[in-house]
Amino acid sequence: MEVVELTKILSEKGLKVTPQRIAVMDALVTMRNHPNTESVIDFVRKNHPYIAVGTVYKTLETFVDKGILKKVKTDNDVTRYDYEMCKHHHIYCEECDIIEDYVDEELDKLLNEYFKKKRIPKFDIKELKLHIIGNYKNHKPT
Amino acid sequence: MEVVELTKILSEKGLKVTPQRIAVMDALVTMRNHPNTESVIDFVRKNHPYIAVGTVYKTLETFVDKGILKKVKTDNDVTRYDYEMCKHHHIYCEECDIIEDYVDEELDKLLNEYFKKKRIPKFDIKELKLHIIGNYKNHKPT
DNA sequence: ATTGCTGCAAACTCTTTGCAAGTTC
DNA sequence: GAACTTGCAAAGAGTTTGCAGCAAT
């Protein structure tokens, strides 16, 4: 993504635009793999070799606070991040530990209509996220 | 739950029946709150004050390996455990950090039928888990 | 000039591990 | 008695924090 666009994302949220933040933003937008912090650090260091680990952690946390990123957890331990361009569900491949986006407006419509009829007592639904868990047949190379 | 029943669950999985394991099993079955390890330790220590932290971790991990428990992750950090008596989805209350079971066979049917028609290329679905995220209106006391 | 951000290293939290002693089957 | 489990304490991984110096607005 262009630096101009990345800059826009940051300044719209009232964040100062620094090279580190641009690099981290760029990593998330480019990778699209729901990377963990370590992968982000590796990616960023290609162009920005001396960025501090703590800075990346802080930056990612800031982005989550501002709603730019979402955290994603698997049952394996580390925190992964998701730059959510549009609403989506997640496909989890158990064997290869990949998380993929699953965009399906028809499914969203189905779910929304279902819960419009069938309410959960005293509960306001903000979001419905389906976890689709299974395995890819012919394993993608990681 | 009766000790006899807890014993049965353990021995059916080929695990040796020890007081520690019974205590941990009992905690999970009784609490039903998707507790984290710390809560399990607190609960177990009421009757079993000197159980070691490492033992609880190991025990929970063993139970997960044997399929007795499932791990549950929120976007806050710690691992929580779920004794899954029957297939269910989860309701996440953002304000009070509660995870509740949501059992709904009609929903399961709807989802299964949907994905019977609309397949995901090259992917075998093992499980569909809906995360229902939102807030309880009149906050339950924790 | 002000406010906010970065780098660094130390500290912290949660979890895992190795092993001797003890239990269960 | 063989195989497994526990307790303990130490180590490990991932993450957070405090602060002095620096950069963005």
GROMACS .gro file of C-alpha atoms (C1' of nucleotides) in nm:
model
  334
    1MET     CA    1   0.000   0.000   0.000
    2GLU     CA    2   0.115   0.353  -0.071
    3VAL     CA    3   0.272   0.550   0.209
    4VAL     CA    4   0.015   0.824   0.154
    5GLU     CA    5  -0.265   0.585   0.232
    6LEU     CA    6  -0.094   0.440   0.535
    7THR     CA    7  -0.032   0.792   0.659
    8LYS     CA    8  -0.398   0.869   0.618
    9ILE     CA    9  -0.505   0.568   0.823
   10LEU     CA   10  -0.279   0.675   1.106
   11SER     CA   11  -0.354   1.046   1.114
   12GLU     CA   12  -0.727   0.988   1.092
   13LYS     CA   13  -0.699   0.810   1.423
   14GLY     CA   14  -0.501   1.095   1.575
   15LEU     CA   15  -0.178   0.901   1.577
   16LYS     CA   16   0.151   1.061   1.493
   17VAL     CA   17   0.294   0.936   1.171
   18THR     CA   18   0.633   0.777   1.233
   19PRO     CA   19   0.844   0.553   1.014
   20GLN     CA   20   0.798   0.270   1.262
   21ARG     CA   21   0.422   0.291   1.251
   22ILE     CA   22   0.417   0.307   0.876
   23ALA     CA   23   0.638   0.001   0.863
   24VAL     CA   24   0.415  -0.194   1.100
   25MET     CA   25   0.097  -0.086   0.920
   26ASP     CA   26   0.256  -0.187   0.593
   27ALA     CA   27   0.349  -0.528   0.730
   28LEU     CA   28  -0.007  -0.599   0.837
   29VAL     CA   29  -0.160  -0.477   0.514
   30THR     CA   30   0.090  -0.665   0.300
   31MET     CA   31   0.110  -0.993   0.487
   32ARG     CA   32  -0.260  -1.071   0.519
   33ASN     CA   33  -0.162  -1.388   0.705
   34HIS     CA   34  -0.282  -1.293   1.046
   35PRO     CA   35   0.079  -1.275   1.157
   36ASN     CA   36   0.198  -1.296   1.512
   37THR     CA   37   0.424  -1.030   1.659
   38GLU     CA   38   0.738  -1.219   1.569
   39SER     CA   39   0.645  -1.235   1.202
   40VAL     CA   40   0.565  -0.866   1.202
   41ILE     CA   41   0.905  -0.792   1.352
   42ASP     CA   42   1.079  -1.007   1.090
   43PHE     CA   43   0.892  -0.839   0.810
   44VAL     CA   44   0.950  -0.490   0.936
   45ARG     CA   45   1.320  -0.551   0.989
   46LYS     CA   46   1.375  -0.616   0.620
   47ASN     CA   47   1.352  -0.243   0.562
   48HIS     CA   48   1.397  -0.115   0.912
   49PRO     CA   49   1.656  -0.338   1.073
   50TYR     CA   50   1.688  -0.170   1.409
   51ILE     CA   51   1.330  -0.135   1.517
   52ALA     CA   52   1.292  -0.235   1.881
   53VAL     CA   53   1.081  -0.532   1.981
   54GLY     CA   54   0.905  -0.323   2.243
   55THR     CA   55   0.812  -0.067   1.982
   56VAL     CA   56   0.641  -0.326   1.768
   57TYR     CA   57   0.446  -0.458   2.064
   58LYS     CA   58   0.343  -0.106   2.161
   59THR     CA   59   0.252  -0.015   1.808
   60LEU     CA   60   0.035  -0.322   1.757
   61GLU     CA   61  -0.136  -0.261   2.089
   62THR     CA   62  -0.201   0.101   1.993
   63PHE     CA   63  -0.352  -0.008   1.664
   64VAL     CA   64  -0.582  -0.250   1.840
   65ASP     CA   65  -0.690   0.024   2.079
   66LYS     CA   66  -0.771   0.252   1.788
   67GLY     CA   67  -0.963  -0.020   1.613
   68ILE     CA   68  -0.724  -0.045   1.320
   69LEU     CA   69  -0.637  -0.406   1.396
   70LYS     CA   70  -0.805  -0.693   1.570
   71LYS     CA   71  -0.645  -0.958   1.782
   72VAL     CA   72  -0.699  -1.315   1.680
   73LYS     CA   73  -0.636  -1.611   1.904
   74THR     CA   74  -0.588  -1.970   1.817
   75ASP     CA   75  -0.565  -2.244   2.073
   76ASN     CA   76  -0.193  -2.245   2.020
   77ASP     CA   77  -0.064  -1.967   2.220
   78VAL     CA   78   0.053  -1.654   2.054
   79THR     CA   79  -0.142  -1.345   1.969
   80ARG     CA   80  -0.200  -1.282   1.604
   81TYR     CA   81  -0.329  -0.971   1.432
   82ASP     CA   82  -0.587  -0.910   1.167
   83TYR     CA   83  -0.616  -0.604   0.949
   84GLU     CA   84  -0.985  -0.624   0.880
   85MET     CA   85  -1.057  -0.456   0.549
   86CYS     CA   86  -1.411  -0.585   0.551
   87LYS     CA   87  -1.621  -0.797   0.781
   88HIS     CA   88  -1.525  -1.159   0.759
   89HIS     CA   89  -1.524  -1.494   0.927
   90HIS     CA   90  -1.222  -1.716   0.977
   91ILE     CA   91  -1.118  -2.051   0.842
   92TYR     CA   92  -0.877  -2.237   1.070
   93CYS     CA   93  -0.673  -2.515   0.920
   94GLU     CA   94  -0.568  -2.733   1.209
   95GLU     CA   95  -0.284  -2.902   1.034
   96CYS     CA   96  -0.105  -2.605   0.889
   97ASP     CA   97  -0.197  -2.344   1.150
   98ILE     CA   98  -0.323  -2.108   0.883
   99ILE     CA   99  -0.602  -1.862   0.945
  100GLU     CA  100  -0.782  -1.744   0.635
  101ASP     CA  101  -1.049  -1.485   0.586
  102TYR     CA  102  -1.387  -1.608   0.479
  103VAL     CA  103  -1.609  -1.340   0.329
  104ASP     CA  104  -1.966  -1.447   0.262
  105GLU     CA  105  -2.247  -1.196   0.256
  106GLU     CA  106  -2.509  -1.460   0.209
  107LEU     CA  107  -2.399  -1.627   0.530
  108ASP     CA  108  -2.402  -1.294   0.711
  109LYS     CA  109  -2.755  -1.233   0.595
  110LEU     CA  110  -2.863  -1.579   0.706
  111LEU     CA  111  -2.713  -1.535   1.051
  112ASN     CA  112  -2.845  -1.184   1.099
  113GLU     CA  113  -3.194  -1.288   1.005
  114TYR     CA  114  -3.176  -1.590   1.229
  115PHE     CA  115  -3.083  -1.382   1.530
  116LYS     CA  116  -3.337  -1.115   1.444
  117LYS     CA  117  -3.603  -1.377   1.504
  118LYS     CA  118  -3.437  -1.576   1.777
  119ARG     CA  119  -3.316  -1.329   2.032
  120ILE     CA  120  -3.091  -1.412   2.323
  121PRO     CA  121  -3.256  -1.286   2.640
  122LYS     CA  122  -3.103  -0.967   2.782
  123PHE     CA  123  -2.817  -0.976   2.537
  124ASP     CA  124  -2.728  -0.722   2.268
  125ILE     CA  125  -2.544  -0.886   1.984
  126LYS     CA  126  -2.267  -0.676   1.843
  127GLU     CA  127  -2.102  -0.923   1.616
  128LEU     CA  128  -2.138  -1.277   1.489
  129LYS     CA  129  -1.815  -1.449   1.398
  130LEU     CA  130  -1.810  -1.798   1.264
  131HIS     CA  131  -1.503  -2.013   1.318
  132ILE     CA  132  -1.476  -2.269   1.044
  133ILE     CA  133  -1.243  -2.536   1.171
  134GLY     CA  134  -1.103  -2.821   0.967
  135ASN     CA  135  -0.829  -2.911   0.725
  136TYR     CA  136  -0.722  -2.831   0.375
  137LYS     CA  137  -0.717  -3.143   0.163
  138ASN     CA  138  -0.409  -3.088  -0.042
  139HIS     CA  139  -0.202  -2.909   0.194
  140LYS     CA  140  -0.093  -2.567   0.096
  141PRO     CA  141   0.276  -2.505   0.141
  142THR     CA  142   0.321  -2.263   0.429
  143MET     CA  143  -2.047  -3.478   4.026
  144GLU     CA  144  -1.993  -3.807   4.205
  145VAL     CA  145  -1.640  -3.935   4.243
  146VAL     CA  146  -1.747  -4.258   4.074
  147GLU     CA  147  -1.843  -4.073   3.762
  148LEU     CA  148  -1.529  -3.863   3.759
  149THR     CA  149  -1.326  -4.178   3.801
  150LYS     CA  150  -1.504  -4.329   3.507
  151ILE     CA  151  -1.425  -4.035   3.282
  152LEU     CA  152  -1.059  -4.064   3.369
  153SER     CA  153  -1.016  -4.437   3.344
  154GLU     CA  154  -1.205  -4.455   3.017
  155LYS     CA  155  -0.933  -4.241   2.870
  156GLY     CA  156  -0.661  -4.463   3.011
  157LEU     CA  157  -0.556  -4.212   3.273
  158LYS     CA  158  -0.458  -4.314   3.619
  159VAL     CA  159  -0.704  -4.198   3.877
  160THR     CA  160  -0.537  -3.970   4.130
  161PRO     CA  161  -0.686  -3.735   4.387
  162GLN     CA  162  -0.540  -3.439   4.198
  163ARG     CA  163  -0.705  -3.536   3.874
  164ILE     CA  164  -1.036  -3.595   4.040
  165ALA     CA  165  -1.013  -3.255   4.204
  166VAL     CA  166  -0.934  -3.082   3.875
  167MET     CA  167  -1.207  -3.269   3.689
  168ASP     CA  168  -1.450  -3.179   3.963
  169ALA     CA  169  -1.354  -2.811   3.940
  170LEU     CA  170  -1.423  -2.801   3.570
  171VAL     CA  171  -1.750  -2.987   3.594
  172THR     CA  172  -1.870  -2.779   3.885
  173MET     CA  173  -1.758  -2.433   3.778
  174ARG     CA  174  -1.899  -2.429   3.429
  175ASN     CA  175  -1.757  -2.078   3.391
  176HIS     CA  176  -1.487  -2.152   3.144
  177PRO     CA  177  -1.231  -2.088   3.416
  178ASN     CA  178  -0.870  -2.004   3.359
  179THR     CA  179  -0.595  -2.202   3.527
  180GLU     CA  180  -0.577  -1.966   3.821
  181SER     CA  181  -0.946  -2.011   3.902
  182VAL     CA  182  -0.909  -2.385   3.878
  183ILE     CA  183  -0.618  -2.372   4.120
  184ASP     CA  184  -0.817  -2.158   4.365
  185PHE     CA  185  -1.113  -2.391   4.346
  186VAL     CA  186  -0.910  -2.706   4.386
  187ARG     CA  187  -0.718  -2.567   4.683
  188LYS     CA  188  -1.034  -2.536   4.888
  189ASN     CA  189  -1.024  -2.911   4.939
  190HIS     CA  190  -0.673  -2.986   4.838
  191PRO     CA  191  -0.463  -2.698   4.967
  192TYR     CA  192  -0.120  -2.816   4.864
  193ILE     CA  193  -0.168  -2.912   4.504
  194ALA     CA  194   0.119  -2.778   4.296
  195VAL     CA  195   0.063  -2.521   4.025
  196GLY     CA  196   0.260  -2.730   3.780
  197THR     CA  197   0.040  -3.026   3.847
  198VAL     CA  198  -0.272  -2.832   3.759
  199TYR     CA  199  -0.116  -2.711   3.437
  200LYS     CA  200  -0.007  -3.060   3.349
  201THR     CA  201  -0.341  -3.207   3.437
  202LEU     CA  202  -0.536  -2.958   3.231
  203GLU     CA  203  -0.304  -3.014   2.939
  204THR     CA  204  -0.348  -3.389   2.969
  205PHE     CA  205  -0.723  -3.350   2.970
  206VAL     CA  206  -0.709  -3.140   2.656
  207ASP     CA  207  -0.491  -3.399   2.487
  208LYS     CA  208  -0.740  -3.670   2.575
  209GLY     CA  209  -1.029  -3.462   2.448
  210ILE     CA  210  -1.192  -3.425   2.788
  211LEU     CA  211  -1.156  -3.047   2.786
  212LYS     CA  212  -1.125  -2.781   2.522
  213LYS     CA  213  -0.920  -2.468   2.535
  214VAL     CA  214  -1.102  -2.144   2.488
  215LYS     CA  215  -0.928  -1.822   2.404
  216THR     CA  216  -1.052  -1.470   2.441
  217ASP     CA  217  -0.866  -1.174   2.309
  218ASN     CA  218  -0.760  -1.101   2.662
  219ASP     CA  219  -0.475  -1.318   2.729
  220VAL     CA  220  -0.516  -1.621   2.944
  221THR     CA  221  -0.620  -1.969   2.846
  222ARG     CA  222  -0.955  -2.085   2.968
  223TYR     CA  223  -1.101  -2.433   2.971
  224ASP     CA  224  -1.433  -2.574   2.869
  225TYR     CA  225  -1.578  -2.901   2.978
  226GLU     CA  226  -1.796  -2.964   2.676
  227MET     CA  227  -2.087  -3.180   2.777
  228CYS     CA  228  -2.256  -3.123   2.445
  229LYS     CA  229  -2.180  -2.931   2.131
  230HIS     CA  230  -2.228  -2.560   2.179
  231HIS     CA  231  -2.142  -2.215   2.065
  232HIS     CA  232  -2.017  -1.935   2.285
  233ILE     CA  233  -2.158  -1.604   2.394
  234TYR     CA  234  -1.891  -1.350   2.484
  235CYS     CA  235  -1.994  -1.057   2.698
  236GLU     CA  236  -1.737  -0.789   2.636
  237GLU     CA  237  -1.806  -0.592   2.948
  238CYS     CA  238  -1.800  -0.864   3.206
  239ASP     CA  239  -1.559  -1.104   3.040
  240ILE     CA  240  -1.802  -1.389   3.077
  241ILE     CA  241  -1.816  -1.675   2.831
  242GLU     CA  242  -2.143  -1.863   2.823
  243ASP     CA  243  -2.247  -2.171   2.638
  244TYR     CA  244  -2.505  -2.133   2.370
  245VAL     CA  245  -2.679  -2.453   2.272
  246ASP     CA  246  -2.906  -2.426   1.971
  247GLU     CA  247  -2.977  -2.726   1.755
  248GLU     CA  248  -3.180  -2.526   1.508
  249LEU     CA  249  -2.880  -2.304   1.445
  250ASP     CA  250  -2.656  -2.607   1.403
  251LYS     CA  251  -2.892  -2.748   1.149
  252LEU     CA  252  -2.906  -2.420   0.960
  253LEU     CA  253  -2.529  -2.392   0.948
  254ASN     CA  254  -2.471  -2.752   0.853
  255GLU     CA  255  -2.719  -2.730   0.571
  256TYR     CA  256  -2.572  -2.405   0.450
  257PHE     CA  257  -2.224  -2.554   0.427
  258LYS     CA  258  -2.353  -2.872   0.271
  259LYS     CA  259  -2.462  -2.663  -0.025
  260LYS     CA  260  -2.189  -2.403  -0.021
  261ARG     CA  261  -1.865  -2.587   0.007
  262ILE     CA  262  -1.530  -2.428   0.067
  263PRO     CA  263  -1.292  -2.546  -0.205
  264LYS     CA  264  -1.042  -2.806  -0.092
  265PHE     CA  265  -1.141  -2.774   0.271
  266ASP     CA  266  -1.293  -3.035   0.500
  267ILE     CA  267  -1.503  -2.875   0.767
  268LYS     CA  268  -1.472  -3.045   1.102
  269GLU     CA  269  -1.654  -2.799   1.318
  270LEU     CA  270  -1.851  -2.478   1.297
  271LYS     CA  271  -1.835  -2.258   1.604
  272LEU     CA  272  -2.019  -1.934   1.625
  273HIS     CA  273  -1.886  -1.659   1.848
  274ILE     CA  274  -2.169  -1.438   1.960
  275ILE     CA  275  -2.012  -1.118   2.079
  276GLY     CA  276  -2.191  -0.837   2.257
  277ASN     CA  277  -2.310  -0.725   2.596
  278TYR     CA  278  -2.562  -0.823   2.855
  279LYS     CA  279  -2.809  -0.545   2.913
  280ASN     CA  280  -2.850  -0.562   3.286
  281HIS     CA  281  -2.517  -0.671   3.383
  282LYS     CA  282  -2.492  -0.989   3.568
  283PRO     CA  283  -2.289  -0.970   3.883
  284THR     CA  284  -1.969  -1.164   3.832
  285DA     C1'  285   0.727   2.429   2.225
  286DT     C1'  286   0.452   2.066   2.324
  287DT     C1'  287   0.315   1.632   2.301
  288DG     C1'  288   0.386   1.193   2.185
  289DC     C1'  289   0.700   0.809   2.022
  290DT     C1'  290   1.111   0.514   2.027
  291DG     C1'  291   1.482   0.223   2.200
  292DC     C1'  292   1.659  -0.022   2.553
  293DA     C1'  293   1.683  -0.329   2.920
  294DA     C1'  294   1.485  -0.492   3.311
  295DA     C1'  295   1.082  -0.693   3.499
  296DC     C1'  296   0.664  -0.954   3.484
  297DT     C1'  297   0.319  -1.313   3.392
  298DC     C1'  298   0.186  -1.729   3.248
  299DT     C1'  299   0.336  -2.166   3.137
  300DT     C1'  300   0.660  -2.553   3.073
  301DT     C1'  301   1.024  -2.861   3.213
  302DG     C1'  302   1.340  -3.196   3.457
  303DC     C1'  303   1.385  -3.490   3.798
  304DA     C1'  304   1.352  -3.738   4.246
  305DA     C1'  305   1.009  -3.928   4.532
  306DG     C1'  306   0.570  -4.115   4.557
  307DT     C1'  307   0.124  -4.355   4.356
  308DT     C1'  308  -0.156  -4.633   4.083
  309DC     C1'  309  -0.253  -5.043   3.844
  310DG     C1'  310   0.729  -5.400   3.989
  311DA     C1'  311   0.642  -5.129   3.586
  312DA     C1'  312   0.464  -4.732   3.436
  313DC     C1'  313   0.286  -4.311   3.538
  314DT     C1'  314   0.203  -3.893   3.829
  315DT     C1'  315   0.326  -3.539   4.164
  316DG     C1'  316   0.571  -3.155   4.375
  317DC     C1'  317   0.910  -2.845   4.349
  318DA     C1'  318   1.190  -2.501   4.183
  319DA     C1'  319   1.414  -2.331   3.805
  320DA     C1'  320   1.381  -2.185   3.334
  321DG     C1'  321   1.140  -2.033   2.926
  322DA     C1'  322   0.845  -1.771   2.612
  323DG     C1'  323   0.598  -1.390   2.516
  324DT     C1'  324   0.481  -0.949   2.659
  325DT     C1'  325   0.485  -0.511   2.930
  326DT     C1'  326   0.695  -0.123   3.152
  327DG     C1'  327   0.978   0.294   3.285
  328DC     C1'  328   1.235   0.632   3.141
  329DA     C1'  329   1.574   0.927   2.894
  330DG     C1'  330   1.633   1.103   2.450
  331DC     C1'  331   1.429   1.202   2.009
  332DA     C1'  332   1.076   1.313   1.650
  333DA     C1'  333   0.631   1.479   1.484
  334DT     C1'  334   0.295   1.831   1.496
   0.00000   0.00000   0.00000
